[in-house]
Amino acid sequence: MLGGVRRRLAPSRHGIALRAGPTWEDCRERRETASVFHTGPMTRLGGLLSRRGWAVGSVFVLLLRAFLVLAGSGHNRTVILGMRLEHTSKQADTSLRKGVIQVIEGSDIRLRIFGQGFNSRTWEIIYFAPMLPKGARDLSAICLEETHDLEVASSIRVLRPTSAVLDVKVQTLRKKTKFKAYVMCLKDDSGHPRPQHFRDKDLLIQVVAESYILPLWLLVVIIIVLLAFSAMFSGLTLGLMALDLVELRIVQHCGTEKERMYATKIEPLRRKGNYLLCSLLIGNVLVNASLTTLVDGLVGENYMAIVASTVSIVLFGEIFPQALCSRHGLAVGANTIFITKLVMLLTFPLSYPLSRILDCLLGQEMRTIYTREKLVEMLKLTDNDLLKEELNIIQGALELRSKTVECVMTPLSDCFLINSNAILDFDTMTEVMDSGYTRIPIYEKERANIVDMLYVKDLAFVDPDDCTPLKTITKFYNHPVHYVSHNTTLDAVLEEFKKGKSHLAVVQKMKEGEHEPINEVVGVVTLEDVIEEIINSEILDESDIYTDNRSKRRVNAPRKWDFSVFKDKDSEVRAKITPQLLLAAHRFLSTEVLHFFPVLIAEKYLLRLLKLRGVICELKFDEANKNSPNHYLYQRNKPADYFILILQGKVEVEACKENMKFENGPFSYYGVMALGQALPTVVEGSIARMNNMGRLSISSSGGRNDTLMPIFSGVASNNQVLPSASLQYMADYTVRALSDLLYVKITRNQYHNCLMASLAESNISSENQEQELLETHETSSSDPV
């Protein structure tokens, strides 16, 4: 009873004092027990303690405890006077009900027991027995039936000989059993139940069935719904906040029809970034907290509740939804837009002020900004449907501003240039064509002094035989020379090229001079160079010799054009004659030499004759060998079938039996008789038809064409116009060159062919004219007037 008194005075760990309640006996038994208690030795001992003082009582209690410990060597001396509940895994509404300890089925409890004779093996004799029904009189039979509804753990923690801690596993009650009472009992050394007279509720435990505020099925449904909301909030937080406004606008313009619809729905909410973030996070935290509370009530206050809550929230509320929304955030966000708006409305009092605070502290949400370098790397690393060539073009266009002219130009030492004093003869034009370039810089004195530009198309009307000076062509076309600095970016050069000024620019670099900085030409850059950098590839055409001007890597199959086929052979080198001298020769022949009169040879045919290969000849006088056979144009008594007209230079003529010598200069001609001595039949027929036309014209027009007859008559009576192939002309004089000569040489065959062509065209036109005159004459004869 002393232990019982101490237990009644000590407070409980849960704030509840365990005290001995009333017994189940009637009032008579209680009075008898009280009288025994008050008249027994313990009562007298308590009075002694009160009279002798607290110090003496304390010493006596210690001595008594030591005696009890020394005397309690066996289990038969173990006595349990009371117990209290230290811990339970399932918290009940109250741990005491009418003085009886109350626990929940399926829970693990920890009891502190009070008494004497406790040791490390005391747990072996402790067991529980069901309480007899109310009204049973034989209380000594309570501990005879051992139950396994409450299982004592195989260990005990002895705090002191009078106090120990014991763990007990409470099993689940049978169906339809709402509560059941059990009493703690002891065994003796032989293992049999120790007789015990049960008189109070100190060793009584009541196990009650677990009850919920809500039905179990409804609780499970609510937990599943909360998990769904937790998953939605977690997924939307990642999915919506990962969508950038720029990305949404891109999807609105170039996405599929569904993606455009989704982006249009999400963009208004996504603009309120901090407000949306706060609403989703508050909703997620609220749902997770509620879910944890419900799972704890369903599973119990133990480690299983922690594991269940953590696993369910992490797997189904975080990992799975975020993995889904990271891939399909656009579709999920658009389909749950109504729920998101509702959550934003419900959490408005808390989330909106927080969002405004974030806006003030952190500013507006920063949009994603991609630099050129980031865009290039993004295109390289991301999977897309772009071809390699398309990716190179995009990359080259993005890097255009970061590259300068100096990176792509052709150095001056590798450029093809032409001196401004060059003559556009066959060799020079062949060199231009062999270079393969369409735009050629022209320098003066030194290569770094570029003064003009020559386009190959400028040479379209230039005859290599004319030996035209290059300055004549460049002065006529006057192409501007465009200069750029070596550090100019390619995008700026491209803009200049797009203006149409030129597709080739001369690159200059500032160089320190003696007195002031000067611009030095270091190379050239073309539009093709810029385009090659844009497409990141080399452009080859049919005239290119190198694939790259910088690496000097030649093409696999270089072109093999031999322009020498167009060049005259050494023996057939055409003489160089100016257009003015050619025109003078044409006029002289058509007016001074009868064989070339326009009546016989039309002027256009005569001009074609003069332009034939080998007609204009050049003779170089050899001063070392003045009597060289090559200096003789005609030799006496030697046949000759050609006509010669001296254009430039001097000749010596030796004639007659007396060998008279005299000199002649330009526009003296020889060998007219070699062209022919009699008119062919076709010429006579043509002159006859012309005479008929003249007569018709005279008779019909009253003398308007009276000048035709004398001309044709004079031509018909001249016996020198006789191009006969059967006769051979032998000169009776000698013509020798005295200096360099430029002369016209027309053979008999050339003249005969030219005459036939001209007369054939004249006959056709004469017949047409004669027919017109006849028709006019007939019309005038039938006129009554």
Coordinates of N, CA and C in Angstrom, one line a residue, residues 296-426:
D296 N -1.9 9.5 -41.0 CA -1.5 9.2 -39.6 C -2.6 8.7 -38.8
G297 N -3.8 9.2 -39.0 CA -5.0 8.7 -38.3 C -5.4 7.3 -38.8
L298 N -5.1 7.0 -40.1 CA -5.5 5.7 -40.6 C -4.5 4.6 -40.3
V299 N -3.2 4.9 -40.3 CA -2.2 3.9 -40.0 C -1.9 3.9 -38.5
G300 N -1.8 5.0 -37.9 CA -1.4 5.1 -36.5 C -0.2 5.9 -36.3
E301 N 0.0 6.4 -35.1 CA 1.1 7.3 -34.8 C 2.4 6.4 -34.6
N302 N 2.9 5.9 -35.6 CA 4.2 5.1 -35.6 C 4.9 5.4 -36.9
Y303 N 6.0 4.7 -37.0 CA 6.9 4.9 -38.2 C 6.2 4.5 -39.5
M304 N 5.2 3.7 -39.4 CA 4.4 3.3 -40.6 C 3.7 4.5 -41.2
A305 N 3.2 5.4 -40.3 CA 2.5 6.6 -40.8 C 3.5 7.5 -41.6
I306 N 4.7 7.6 -41.0 CA 5.8 8.4 -41.7 C 6.1 7.8 -43.0
V307 N 6.3 6.5 -43.0 CA 6.7 5.8 -44.3 C 5.6 6.0 -45.3
A308 N 4.4 5.7 -44.9 CA 3.2 5.8 -45.9 C 3.1 7.2 -46.4
S309 N 3.1 8.2 -45.5 CA 3.0 9.6 -46.0 C 4.1 10.0 -47.0
T310 N 5.3 9.6 -46.6 CA 6.5 10.0 -47.4 C 6.4 9.3 -48.8
V311 N 6.2 8.0 -48.8 CA 6.2 7.3 -50.0 C 5.0 7.8 -50.9
S312 N 3.9 7.9 -50.4 CA 2.7 8.4 -51.2 C 2.9 9.8 -51.8
I313 N 3.5 10.7 -51.0 CA 3.6 12.1 -51.4 C 4.8 12.2 -52.4
V314 N 5.9 11.5 -52.1 CA 7.1 11.5 -53.0 C 6.8 10.9 -54.3
L315 N 6.2 9.7 -54.3 CA 6.0 9.0 -55.6 C 4.8 9.5 -56.4
F316 N 3.7 9.6 -55.7 CA 2.5 10.0 -56.4 C 2.2 11.5 -56.4
G317 N 2.8 12.2 -55.5 CA 2.6 13.6 -55.5 C 3.7 14.5 -56.0
E318 N 4.9 13.9 -56.3 CA 6.0 14.6 -56.7 C 6.7 14.0 -58.0
I319 N 7.2 12.8 -57.9 CA 8.0 12.3 -59.0 C 7.2 12.0 -60.2
F320 N 6.1 11.2 -60.1 CA 5.3 10.9 -61.3 C 4.7 12.1 -61.9
P321 N 4.0 13.0 -61.2 CA 3.4 14.1 -61.9 C 4.4 15.1 -62.5
Q322 N 5.6 15.3 -61.8 CA 6.6 16.2 -62.4 C 7.2 15.6 -63.6
A323 N 7.4 14.3 -63.6 CA 7.9 13.6 -64.8 C 7.0 13.7 -66.0
L324 N 5.7 13.7 -65.7 CA 4.7 13.8 -66.7 C 4.6 15.2 -67.2
C325 N 4.5 16.2 -66.3 CA 4.3 17.6 -66.7 C 5.6 18.2 -67.3
S326 N 6.7 17.6 -67.0 CA 7.9 18.1 -67.7 C 7.9 17.8 -69.2
R327 N 7.2 16.8 -69.6 CA 7.1 16.4 -71.0 C 5.8 16.9 -71.6
H328 N 4.7 17.0 -70.9 CA 3.4 17.4 -71.4 C 2.8 18.5 -70.6
G329 N 3.6 19.4 -70.1 CA 3.1 20.5 -69.3 C 2.1 21.4 -70.0
L330 N 2.3 21.6 -71.3 CA 1.4 22.4 -72.1 C 0.0 21.9 -72.1
A331 N -0.2 20.6 -72.4 CA -1.5 20.0 -72.4 C -2.1 19.8 -71.0
V332 N -1.3 19.4 -70.0 CA -1.9 19.3 -68.7 C -2.3 20.7 -68.1
G333 N -1.5 21.7 -68.3 CA -1.9 23.0 -67.9 C -3.1 23.6 -68.5
A334 N -3.3 23.3 -69.8 CA -4.5 23.8 -70.5 C -5.7 23.1 -70.1
N335 N -5.6 21.8 -69.8 CA -6.8 21.0 -69.4 C -7.2 21.2 -68.0
T336 N -6.3 21.7 -67.2 CA -6.6 22.0 -65.8 C -6.7 23.5 -65.5
I337 N -6.9 24.2 -66.5 CA -6.9 25.7 -66.3 C -8.0 26.2 -65.4
F338 N -9.2 25.5 -65.4 CA -10.3 25.9 -64.5 C -9.9 25.7 -63.1
I339 N -9.3 24.5 -62.8 CA -8.9 24.2 -61.4 C -7.8 25.2 -60.9
T340 N -6.9 25.5 -61.8 CA -5.9 26.5 -61.4 C -6.5 27.9 -61.1
K341 N -7.4 28.3 -61.9 CA -8.0 29.6 -61.6 C -8.8 29.6 -60.3
L342 N -9.5 28.4 -60.0 CA -10.2 28.3 -58.8 C -9.3 28.3 -57.6
V343 N -8.1 27.7 -57.7 CA -7.2 27.7 -56.6 C -6.6 29.1 -56.4
M344 N -6.3 29.8 -57.5 CA -5.9 31.2 -57.4 C -6.9 32.1 -56.7
L345 N -8.2 31.8 -57.0 CA -9.2 32.6 -56.4 C -9.3 32.3 -54.9
L346 N -9.3 31.0 -54.5 CA -9.4 30.6 -53.1 C -8.2 31.1 -52.2
T347 N -7.1 31.0 -52.8 CA -5.9 31.4 -52.1 C -5.5 32.9 -52.3
F348 N -6.4 33.7 -52.9 CA -6.1 35.1 -53.2 C -5.7 35.9 -52.0
P349 N -6.4 35.8 -50.8 CA -6.0 36.6 -49.7 C -4.6 36.4 -49.2
L350 N -4.0 35.2 -49.4 CA -2.7 35.0 -49.0 C -1.7 35.0 -50.1
S351 N -2.0 34.4 -51.3 CA -1.1 34.3 -52.4 C -0.8 35.7 -53.1
Y352 N -1.9 36.5 -53.3 CA -1.7 37.7 -54.0 C -0.8 38.7 -53.2
P353 N -1.0 38.9 -51.9 CA 0.0 39.8 -51.2 C 1.4 39.3 -51.3
L354 N 1.6 38.0 -51.2 CA 2.9 37.4 -51.3 C 3.5 37.7 -52.7
S355 N 2.7 37.5 -53.7 CA 3.2 37.8 -55.1 C 3.6 39.2 -55.3
R356 N 2.8 40.1 -54.7 CA 3.2 41.6 -54.8 C 4.5 41.8 -54.0
I357 N 4.7 41.2 -52.9 CA 6.0 41.4 -52.2 C 7.1 40.9 -53.0
L358 N 6.9 39.7 -53.7 CA 8.0 39.1 -54.5 C 8.3 40.1 -55.7
D359 N 7.2 40.6 -56.3 CA 7.4 41.6 -57.4 C 8.2 42.8 -57.0
C360 N 8.0 43.3 -55.7 CA 8.7 44.4 -55.3 C 10.2 44.1 -54.9
L361 N 10.4 42.9 -54.3 CA 11.7 42.5 -53.9 C 12.6 42.0 -55.1
L362 N 12.0 41.2 -55.9 CA 12.8 40.5 -57.0 C 12.5 41.2 -58.3
G363 N 11.5 42.0 -58.5 CA 11.2 42.6 -59.8 C 10.4 41.6 -60.6
Q364 N 10.0 42.1 -61.8 CA 9.2 41.2 -62.7 C 10.1 40.0 -63.1
E365 N 9.4 39.0 -63.5 CA 10.0 37.8 -64.0 C 10.9 38.0 -65.2
M366 N 12.1 37.6 -65.2 CA 13.0 37.8 -66.3 C 12.7 36.8 -67.4
R367 N 12.6 37.3 -68.6 CA 12.3 36.4 -69.7 C 13.7 35.8 -70.2
T368 N 13.5 34.7 -70.9 CA 14.7 34.0 -71.4 C 15.3 34.7 -72.6
I369 N 16.5 35.1 -72.5 CA 17.2 35.8 -73.6 C 18.3 34.9 -74.1
Y370 N 18.3 34.7 -75.4 CA 19.2 33.9 -76.1 C 20.2 34.7 -76.9
T371 N 21.5 34.6 -76.6 CA 22.5 35.3 -77.4 C 22.8 34.4 -78.6
R372 N 23.6 35.0 -79.5 CA 23.9 34.2 -80.7 C 24.7 32.9 -80.4
E373 N 25.6 33.1 -79.4 CA 26.3 31.9 -79.0 C 25.4 30.8 -78.4
K374 N 24.4 31.2 -77.6 CA 23.5 30.3 -77.0 C 22.7 29.6 -78.1
L375 N 22.2 30.4 -79.1 CA 21.4 29.9 -80.1 C 22.2 28.8 -80.9
V376 N 23.4 29.1 -81.2 CA 24.2 28.2 -82.0 C 24.4 26.9 -81.2
E377 N 24.8 27.0 -79.9 CA 24.9 25.8 -79.1 C 23.7 25.0 -79.0
M378 N 22.5 25.8 -78.8 CA 21.2 25.1 -78.7 C 20.9 24.3 -80.0
L379 N 21.2 24.9 -81.1 CA 20.9 24.2 -82.4 C 21.8 23.0 -82.5
K380 N 23.0 23.1 -82.0 CA 24.0 21.9 -82.1 C 23.6 20.8 -81.2
L381 N 23.1 21.1 -80.0 CA 22.9 20.1 -79.0 C 21.5 19.5 -79.0
T382 N 20.5 20.2 -79.5 CA 19.1 19.7 -79.5 C 18.9 18.9 -80.7
D383 N 17.9 17.9 -80.5 CA 17.5 17.1 -81.6 C 16.4 17.9 -82.4
N384 N 16.7 18.0 -83.7 CA 15.7 18.7 -84.6 C 15.7 18.0 -85.9
D385 N 14.8 18.5 -86.8 CA 14.7 17.9 -88.1 C 15.5 18.6 -89.2
L386 N 16.4 19.5 -88.8 CA 17.2 20.2 -89.7 C 18.3 19.4 -90.3
L387 N 18.5 19.6 -91.6 CA 19.6 18.9 -92.3 C 20.9 19.6 -91.9
K388 N 22.0 18.9 -92.1 CA 23.3 19.4 -91.8 C 23.6 20.7 -92.5
E389 N 23.2 20.8 -93.8 CA 23.4 22.0 -94.6 C 22.6 23.1 -94.0
E390 N 21.3 22.8 -93.6 CA 20.5 23.9 -93.1 C 21.0 24.4 -91.7
L391 N 21.5 23.5 -90.9 CA 22.1 23.9 -89.6 C 23.4 24.7 -89.9
N392 N 24.2 24.4 -90.9 CA 25.3 25.2 -91.2 C 25.0 26.6 -91.6
I393 N 23.9 26.7 -92.4 CA 23.5 28.0 -92.9 C 23.0 28.9 -91.7
I394 N 22.2 28.3 -90.8 CA 21.8 29.0 -89.6 C 22.9 29.4 -88.8
Q395 N 23.9 28.5 -88.6 CA 25.0 28.8 -87.7 C 25.9 29.9 -88.4
G396 N 26.1 29.8 -89.7 CA 26.8 30.8 -90.4 C 26.2 32.2 -90.3
A397 N 24.9 32.3 -90.5 CA 24.2 33.5 -90.4 C 24.3 34.2 -89.0
L398 N 24.2 33.3 -88.0 CA 24.3 33.8 -86.6 C 25.7 34.3 -86.3
E399 N 26.7 33.7 -86.9 CA 28.1 34.1 -86.6 C 28.6 35.2 -87.5
L400 N 27.7 35.7 -88.4 CA 28.2 36.7 -89.4 C 28.7 37.9 -88.7
R401 N 28.0 38.4 -87.7 CA 28.4 39.6 -87.1 C 29.6 39.5 -86.2
S402 N 30.0 38.3 -85.9 CA 31.2 38.1 -85.0 C 32.5 37.9 -85.9
K403 N 32.3 37.8 -87.2 CA 33.5 37.6 -88.0 C 33.8 38.9 -88.8
T404 N 35.1 39.1 -89.0 CA 35.5 40.3 -89.7 C 36.0 40.0 -91.1
V405 N 36.3 41.0 -91.9 CA 36.7 40.9 -93.3 C 38.1 40.2 -93.3
E406 N 38.9 40.5 -92.3 CA 40.3 39.9 -92.4 C 40.2 38.4 -92.3
C407 N 39.2 37.8 -91.7 CA 39.1 36.4 -91.6 C 38.8 35.7 -92.9
V408 N 38.2 36.4 -93.9 CA 37.7 35.7 -95.1 C 38.3 36.3 -96.4
M409 N 39.1 37.3 -96.3 CA 39.6 38.0 -97.5 C 40.7 37.1 -98.1
T410 N 40.9 37.4 -99.4 CA 42.0 36.8 -100.1 C 43.2 37.8 -100.0
P411 N 44.4 37.3 -99.5 CA 45.5 38.2 -99.4 C 45.9 38.8 -100.7
L412 N 46.5 40.0 -100.7 CA 46.9 40.7 -101.9 C 48.0 39.9 -102.7
S413 N 48.8 39.1 -102.0 CA 49.8 38.3 -102.7 C 49.2 37.2 -103.5
D414 N 48.0 36.8 -103.2 CA 47.3 35.7 -103.9 C 46.3 36.3 -104.9
C415 N 46.2 37.6 -105.0 CA 45.2 38.2 -105.9 C 45.7 38.3 -107.3
F416 N 44.9 38.2 -108.3 CA 45.2 38.4 -109.7 C 45.0 39.8 -110.1
L417 N 46.0 40.6 -110.4 CA 45.9 42.0 -110.8 C 46.5 42.2 -112.2
I418 N 46.1 43.3 -112.8 CA 46.5 43.7 -114.1 C 47.1 45.2 -114.0
N419 N 48.2 45.4 -114.7 CA 48.8 46.7 -114.7 C 47.9 47.6 -115.6
S420 N 47.8 48.8 -115.2 CA 46.9 49.8 -115.9 C 47.5 50.1 -117.3
N421 N 48.8 49.9 -117.5 CA 49.3 50.1 -118.9 C 49.3 48.9 -119.8
A422 N 48.5 47.9 -119.4 CA 48.5 46.7 -120.2 C 47.7 47.0 -121.5
I423 N 48.0 46.2 -122.5 CA 47.3 46.2 -123.8 C 46.5 45.0 -123.9
L424 N 45.2 45.1 -124.3 CA 44.3 44.0 -124.4 C 44.5 43.3 -125.7
D425 N 45.6 42.6 -125.8 CA 45.9 41.7 -127.0 C 45.5 40.3 -126.6
F426 N 45.8 39.4 -127.5 CA 45.3 38.0 -127.3 C 46.0 37.4 -126.0

